[in-house]
């Protein structure tokens, strides 16, 4: 069995904008042209590992390694990996992206929705299990929790959402963004 990489695909998406979806795709022949144009010293077999290493460097050392995305009006985009040498910026690699077609965007949105829906179901099941356990172990505590909102919820800016049941769903969405990227925590609107 041939385990050689024959095709590389990179997708850029955004947690803020579900419709932001760009794709870079390359096979060995396309890579050879890019290698000649950019005077790259790597071969296609190592290309995916180099991309992963460059992305990780941009996350770990944003002062010295940058990833700059230029989006053009025609649906094309260019991702440039740049190294700050203190006295000069050096372009290490440039990838040409295209805006993904509507079908790809739809599939990505469906996947994200199903992922959040599954996570919500798991958390709700866990909450129900914990409520059942508290009901068995300390029924008066459960009754007290159900009757009176706690002081945190009533003083928190999202208290109205908490009382309406939306607060739990919002917390789940926040957690997914944090677990998935660990770059920032964002509040996504509830649908």
PDB file of C-alpha atoms in Angstrom:
ATOM      1  CA  UNK A   1       0.000   0.000   0.000  1.00  0.00           C
ATOM      2  CA  UNK A   2       1.363   3.412  -1.017  1.00  0.00           C
ATOM      3  CA  UNK A   3       1.074   5.797   1.937  1.00  0.00           C
ATOM      4  CA  UNK A   4       2.583   8.757   0.080  1.00  0.00           C
ATOM      5  CA  UNK A   5       0.734  12.066   0.300  1.00  0.00           C
ATOM      6  CA  UNK A   6      -0.704  12.909  -3.117  1.00  0.00           C
ATOM      7  CA  UNK A   7      -2.845  15.942  -2.311  1.00  0.00           C
ATOM      8  CA  UNK A   8      -2.861  18.681   0.346  1.00  0.00           C
ATOM      9  CA  UNK A   9      -5.915  20.755   1.239  1.00  0.00           C
ATOM     10  CA  UNK A  10      -6.077  23.621   3.750  1.00  0.00           C
ATOM     11  CA  UNK A  11      -9.327  25.298   4.767  1.00  0.00           C
ATOM     12  CA  UNK A  12      -9.570  28.692   6.452  1.00  0.00           C
ATOM     13  CA  UNK A  13     -12.741  29.288   8.444  1.00  0.00           C
ATOM     14  CA  UNK A  14     -13.811  31.758  11.102  1.00  0.00           C
ATOM     15  CA  UNK A  15     -15.698  31.337  14.347  1.00  0.00           C
ATOM     16  CA  UNK A  16     -17.060  34.877  13.898  1.00  0.00           C
ATOM     17  CA  UNK A  17     -18.376  34.461  10.355  1.00  0.00           C
ATOM     18  CA  UNK A  18     -19.826  31.093   9.332  1.00  0.00           C
ATOM     19  CA  UNK A  19     -19.691  32.090   5.657  1.00  0.00           C
ATOM     20  CA  UNK A  20     -15.942  32.839   5.685  1.00  0.00           C
ATOM     21  CA  UNK A  21     -14.514  29.741   4.021  1.00  0.00           C
ATOM     22  CA  UNK A  22     -11.408  29.674   1.812  1.00  0.00           C
ATOM     23  CA  UNK A  23      -9.554  26.671   0.431  1.00  0.00           C
ATOM     24  CA  UNK A  24      -5.985  26.010  -0.694  1.00  0.00           C
ATOM     25  CA  UNK A  25      -5.456  22.811  -2.619  1.00  0.00           C
ATOM     26  CA  UNK A  26      -2.304  21.381  -4.176  1.00  0.00           C
ATOM     27  CA  UNK A  27      -1.087  18.181  -5.735  1.00  0.00           C
ATOM     28  CA  UNK A  28       2.561  17.350  -6.460  1.00  0.00           C
ATOM     29  CA  UNK A  29       2.525  18.978  -9.915  1.00  0.00           C
ATOM     30  CA  UNK A  30       1.007  22.235  -8.612  1.00  0.00           C
ATOM     31  CA  UNK A  31       3.479  22.211  -5.723  1.00  0.00           C
ATOM     32  CA  UNK A  32       6.411  21.875  -8.141  1.00  0.00           C
ATOM     33  CA  UNK A  33       5.301  25.084  -9.922  1.00  0.00           C
ATOM     34  CA  UNK A  34       4.912  26.862  -6.563  1.00  0.00           C
ATOM     35  CA  UNK A  35       8.308  25.516  -5.437  1.00  0.00           C
ATOM     36  CA  UNK A  36       9.988  26.986  -8.535  1.00  0.00           C
ATOM     37  CA  UNK A  37       8.190  30.349  -8.301  1.00  0.00           C
ATOM     38  CA  UNK A  38       8.928  30.829  -4.592  1.00  0.00           C
ATOM     39  CA  UNK A  39      12.349  29.094  -4.602  1.00  0.00           C
ATOM     40  CA  UNK A  40      11.273  26.664  -1.881  1.00  0.00           C
ATOM     41  CA  UNK A  41      13.851  24.209  -0.524  1.00  0.00           C
ATOM     42  CA  UNK A  42      11.345  21.541   0.582  1.00  0.00           C
ATOM     43  CA  UNK A  43       9.798  18.694  -1.368  1.00  0.00           C
ATOM     44  CA  UNK A  44       6.122  17.803  -1.597  1.00  0.00           C
ATOM     45  CA  UNK A  45       6.468  14.916   0.866  1.00  0.00           C
ATOM     46  CA  UNK A  46       7.474  17.350   3.645  1.00  0.00           C
ATOM     47  CA  UNK A  47       5.137  20.166   2.645  1.00  0.00           C
ATOM     48  CA  UNK A  48       2.296  19.279   5.040  1.00  0.00           C
ATOM     49  CA  UNK A  49       4.686  19.049   8.012  1.00  0.00           C
ATOM     50  CA  UNK A  50       6.260  22.398   7.099  1.00  0.00           C
ATOM     51  CA  UNK A  51       2.780  23.989   6.924  1.00  0.00           C
ATOM     52  CA  UNK A  52       1.870  22.614  10.348  1.00  0.00           C
ATOM     53  CA  UNK A  53       5.171  23.819  11.805  1.00  0.00           C
ATOM     54  CA  UNK A  54       4.693  27.313  10.324  1.00  0.00           C
ATOM     55  CA  UNK A  55       1.144  27.592  11.660  1.00  0.00           C
ATOM     56  CA  UNK A  56       2.311  26.487  15.111  1.00  0.00           C
ATOM     57  CA  UNK A  57       5.129  29.047  15.032  1.00  0.00           C
ATOM     58  CA  UNK A  58       2.617  31.796  14.242  1.00  0.00           C
ATOM     59  CA  UNK A  59       0.598  30.773  17.305  1.00  0.00           C
ATOM     60  CA  UNK A  60       3.585  30.282  19.655  1.00  0.00           C
ATOM     61  CA  UNK A  61       5.693  33.271  18.528  1.00  0.00           C
ATOM     62  CA  UNK A  62       3.411  35.942  17.012  1.00  0.00           C
ATOM     63  CA  UNK A  63       6.137  38.602  17.422  1.00  0.00           C
ATOM     64  CA  UNK A  64       8.527  36.797  15.080  1.00  0.00           C
ATOM     65  CA  UNK A  65       6.243  34.663  12.851  1.00  0.00           C
ATOM     66  CA  UNK A  66       3.206  36.141  11.130  1.00  0.00           C
ATOM     67  CA  UNK A  67       0.467  34.727   8.953  1.00  0.00           C
ATOM     68  CA  UNK A  68      -1.127  37.490   6.876  1.00  0.00           C
ATOM     69  CA  UNK A  69      -4.263  36.826   4.858  1.00  0.00           C
ATOM     70  CA  UNK A  70      -5.025  39.167   1.963  1.00  0.00           C
ATOM     71  CA  UNK A  71      -8.586  38.759   0.674  1.00  0.00           C
ATOM     72  CA  UNK A  72      -9.332  40.125  -2.790  1.00  0.00           C
ATOM     73  CA  UNK A  73     -12.701  41.253  -4.135  1.00  0.00           C
ATOM     74  CA  UNK A  74     -12.731  38.528  -6.795  1.00  0.00           C
ATOM     75  CA  UNK A  75     -12.977  35.700  -4.235  1.00  0.00           C
ATOM     76  CA  UNK A  76      -9.271  34.912  -4.196  1.00  0.00           C
ATOM     77  CA  UNK A  77      -7.082  35.193  -1.111  1.00  0.00           C
ATOM     78  CA  UNK A  78      -3.390  34.871  -0.336  1.00  0.00           C
ATOM     79  CA  UNK A  79      -1.926  33.618   2.936  1.00  0.00           C
ATOM     80  CA  UNK A  80       1.647  34.820   3.475  1.00  0.00           C
ATOM     81  CA  UNK A  81       3.895  33.374   6.156  1.00  0.00           C
ATOM     82  CA  UNK A  82       6.333  36.085   7.203  1.00  0.00           C
ATOM     83  CA  UNK A  83       9.238  36.022   9.631  1.00  0.00           C
ATOM     84  CA  UNK A  84      10.223  39.198  11.478  1.00  0.00           C
ATOM     85  CA  UNK A  85      14.030  39.314  11.489  1.00  0.00           C
ATOM     86  CA  UNK A  86      13.984  42.531  13.635  1.00  0.00           C
ATOM     87  CA  UNK A  87      15.503  44.539  10.791  1.00  0.00           C
ATOM     88  CA  UNK A  88      13.506  43.047   7.908  1.00  0.00           C
ATOM     89  CA  UNK A  89      10.347  41.067   7.206  1.00  0.00           C
ATOM     90  CA  UNK A  90      11.062  37.936   5.140  1.00  0.00           C
ATOM     91  CA  UNK A  91       8.292  36.152   3.246  1.00  0.00           C
ATOM     92  CA  UNK A  92       8.781  32.436   3.795  1.00  0.00           C
ATOM     93  CA  UNK A  93       5.815  30.993   1.932  1.00  0.00           C
ATOM     94  CA  UNK A  94       2.737  32.213   0.102  1.00  0.00           C
ATOM     95  CA  UNK A  95      -0.395  30.120  -0.505  1.00  0.00           C
ATOM     96  CA  UNK A  96      -3.172  31.022  -2.944  1.00  0.00           C
ATOM     97  CA  UNK A  97      -6.690  30.382  -1.630  1.00  0.00           C
ATOM     98  CA  UNK A  98     -10.075  30.538  -3.352  1.00  0.00           C
ATOM     99  CA  UNK A  99     -13.460  31.175  -1.791  1.00  0.00           C
ATOM    100  CA  UNK A 100     -15.181  27.845  -1.187  1.00  0.00           C
ATOM    101  CA  UNK A 101     -18.311  27.056  -3.162  1.00  0.00           C
ATOM    102  CA  UNK A 102     -21.771  27.288  -1.572  1.00  0.00           C
ATOM    103  CA  UNK A 103     -22.054  23.524  -1.113  1.00  0.00           C
ATOM    104  CA  UNK A 104     -18.809  23.381   0.891  1.00  0.00           C
ATOM    105  CA  UNK A 105     -19.896  26.315   3.050  1.00  0.00           C
ATOM    106  CA  UNK A 106     -23.291  24.675   3.651  1.00  0.00           C
ATOM    107  CA  UNK A 107     -21.631  21.399   4.685  1.00  0.00           C
ATOM    108  CA  UNK A 108     -19.274  23.229   7.065  1.00  0.00           C
ATOM    109  CA  UNK A 109     -22.156  25.136   8.693  1.00  0.00           C
ATOM    110  CA  UNK A 110     -24.147  21.895   9.037  1.00  0.00           C
ATOM    111  CA  UNK A 111     -21.141  20.174  10.602  1.00  0.00           C
ATOM    112  CA  UNK A 112     -20.645  23.013  13.115  1.00  0.00           C
ATOM    113  CA  UNK A 113     -24.342  23.100  13.972  1.00  0.00           C
ATOM    114  CA  UNK A 114     -24.427  19.332  14.553  1.00  0.00           C
ATOM    115  CA  UNK A 115     -21.260  19.555  16.649  1.00  0.00           C
ATOM    116  CA  UNK A 116     -22.792  22.207  18.931  1.00  0.00           C
ATOM    117  CA  UNK A 117     -26.099  20.331  19.044  1.00  0.00           C
ATOM    118  CA  UNK A 118     -24.325  17.118  20.109  1.00  0.00           C
ATOM    119  CA  UNK A 119     -22.331  18.963  22.751  1.00  0.00           C
ATOM    120  CA  UNK A 120     -25.501  20.604  24.060  1.00  0.00           C
ATOM    121  CA  UNK A 121     -27.241  17.211  24.307  1.00  0.00           C
ATOM    122  CA  UNK A 122     -24.275  15.776  26.238  1.00  0.00           C
ATOM    123  CA  UNK A 123     -24.197  18.685  28.676  1.00  0.00           C
ATOM    124  CA  UNK A 124     -27.977  18.579  29.152  1.00  0.00           C
ATOM    125  CA  UNK A 125     -27.800  14.829  29.849  1.00  0.00           C
ATOM    126  CA  UNK A 126     -25.028  15.439  32.376  1.00  0.00           C
ATOM    127  CA  UNK A 127     -27.063  18.222  34.015  1.00  0.00           C
ATOM    128  CA  UNK A 128     -30.087  15.909  34.219  1.00  0.00           C
ATOM    129  CA  UNK A 129     -27.930  13.160  35.774  1.00  0.00           C
ATOM    130  CA  UNK A 130     -26.558  15.599  38.340  1.00  0.00           C
ATOM    131  CA  UNK A 131     -30.046  16.898  39.122  1.00  0.00           C
ATOM    132  CA  UNK A 132     -31.236  13.331  39.660  1.00  0.00           C
ATOM    133  CA  UNK A 133     -28.290  12.672  41.962  1.00  0.00           C
ATOM    134  CA  UNK A 134     -28.935  15.857  43.967  1.00  0.00           C
ATOM    135  CA  UNK A 135     -32.627  14.913  44.146  1.00  0.00           C
ATOM    136  CA  UNK A 136     -31.689  11.561  45.689  1.00  0.00           C
ATOM    137  CA  UNK A 137     -28.933  12.831  47.997  1.00  0.00           C
ATOM    138  CA  UNK A 138     -30.355  16.201  49.025  1.00  0.00           C
ATOM    139  CA  UNK A 139     -33.915  16.882  47.744  1.00  0.00           C
ATOM    140  CA  UNK A 140     -34.290  20.075  49.770  1.00  0.00           C
ATOM    141  CA  UNK A 141     -31.202  21.572  48.089  1.00  0.00           C
ATOM    142  CA  UNK A 142     -32.661  20.815  44.657  1.00  0.00           C
ATOM    143  CA  UNK A 143     -35.968  22.463  45.601  1.00  0.00           C
ATOM    144  CA  UNK A 144     -34.116  25.518  46.907  1.00  0.00           C
ATOM    145  CA  UNK A 145     -32.052  25.787  43.704  1.00  0.00           C
ATOM    146  CA  UNK A 146     -35.165  25.527  41.546  1.00  0.00           C
ATOM    147  CA  UNK A 147     -37.097  28.167  43.529  1.00  0.00           C
ATOM    148  CA  UNK A 148     -34.555  30.948  43.962  1.00  0.00           C
ATOM    149  CA  UNK A 149     -32.050  32.227  41.448  1.00  0.00           C
ATOM    150  CA  UNK A 150     -28.589  32.347  42.965  1.00  0.00           C
ATOM    151  CA  UNK A 151     -26.913  35.658  43.694  1.00  0.00           C
ATOM    152  CA  UNK A 152     -24.474  35.241  40.780  1.00  0.00           C
ATOM    153  CA  UNK A 153     -27.238  34.892  38.218  1.00  0.00           C
ATOM    154  CA  UNK A 154     -29.215  37.836  39.552  1.00  0.00           C
ATOM    155  CA  UNK A 155     -26.183  40.158  39.620  1.00  0.00           C
ATOM    156  CA  UNK A 156     -24.650  38.951  36.342  1.00  0.00           C
ATOM    157  CA  UNK A 157     -25.363  40.970  33.148  1.00  0.00           C
ATOM    158  CA  UNK A 158     -26.763  37.824  31.520  1.00  0.00           C
ATOM    159  CA  UNK A 159     -29.198  37.150  34.376  1.00  0.00           C
ATOM    160  CA  UNK A 160     -32.270  37.458  32.162  1.00  0.00           C
ATOM    161  CA  UNK A 161     -30.779  34.962  29.714  1.00  0.00           C
ATOM    162  CA  UNK A 162     -29.933  32.635  32.601  1.00  0.00           C
ATOM    163  CA  UNK A 163     -33.485  32.713  33.896  1.00  0.00           C
ATOM    164  CA  UNK A 164     -34.850  32.030  30.412  1.00  0.00           C
ATOM    165  CA  UNK A 165     -32.592  29.001  29.943  1.00  0.00           C
ATOM    166  CA  UNK A 166     -30.411  30.577  27.248  1.00  0.00           C
ATOM    167  CA  UNK A 167     -27.453  31.079  29.587  1.00  0.00           C
ATOM    168  CA  UNK A 168     -26.514  27.394  29.612  1.00  0.00           C
ATOM    169  CA  UNK A 169     -26.517  27.165  25.823  1.00  0.00           C
ATOM    170  CA  UNK A 170     -24.375  30.303  25.559  1.00  0.00           C
ATOM    171  CA  UNK A 171     -21.854  28.858  28.021  1.00  0.00           C
ATOM    172  CA  UNK A 172     -21.590  25.716  25.895  1.00  0.00           C
ATOM    173  CA  UNK A 173     -20.879  27.711  22.752  1.00  0.00           C
ATOM    174  CA  UNK A 174     -18.196  29.684  24.604  1.00  0.00           C
ATOM    175  CA  UNK A 175     -16.592  26.471  25.770  1.00  0.00           C
ATOM    176  CA  UNK A 176     -16.487  25.002  22.254  1.00  0.00           C
ATOM    177  CA  UNK A 177     -14.676  28.003  20.836  1.00  0.00           C
ATOM    178  CA  UNK A 178     -12.163  27.872  23.657  1.00  0.00           C
ATOM    179  CA  UNK A 179     -11.577  24.100  23.419  1.00  0.00           C
ATOM    180  CA  UNK A 180     -11.263  24.140  19.653  1.00  0.00           C
ATOM    181  CA  UNK A 181      -8.757  26.955  19.098  1.00  0.00           C
ATOM    182  CA  UNK A 182      -7.538  28.191  22.492  1.00  0.00           C
ATOM    183  CA  UNK A 183      -6.791  31.530  20.824  1.00  0.00           C
ATOM    184  CA  UNK A 184      -9.729  33.505  22.196  1.00  0.00           C
ATOM    185  CA  UNK A 185     -13.087  33.059  23.838  1.00  0.00           C
ATOM    186  CA  UNK A 186     -15.998  34.549  21.950  1.00  0.00           C
ATOM    187  CA  UNK A 187     -19.679  34.750  22.555  1.00  0.00           C
ATOM    188  CA  UNK A 188     -21.622  33.442  19.590  1.00  0.00           C
ATOM    189  CA  UNK A 189     -25.249  34.480  19.118  1.00  0.00           C
ATOM    190  CA  UNK A 190     -27.870  31.870  19.897  1.00  0.00           C
ATOM    191  CA  UNK A 191     -29.974  30.703  16.968  1.00  0.00           C
TER     192      UNK A 191
END
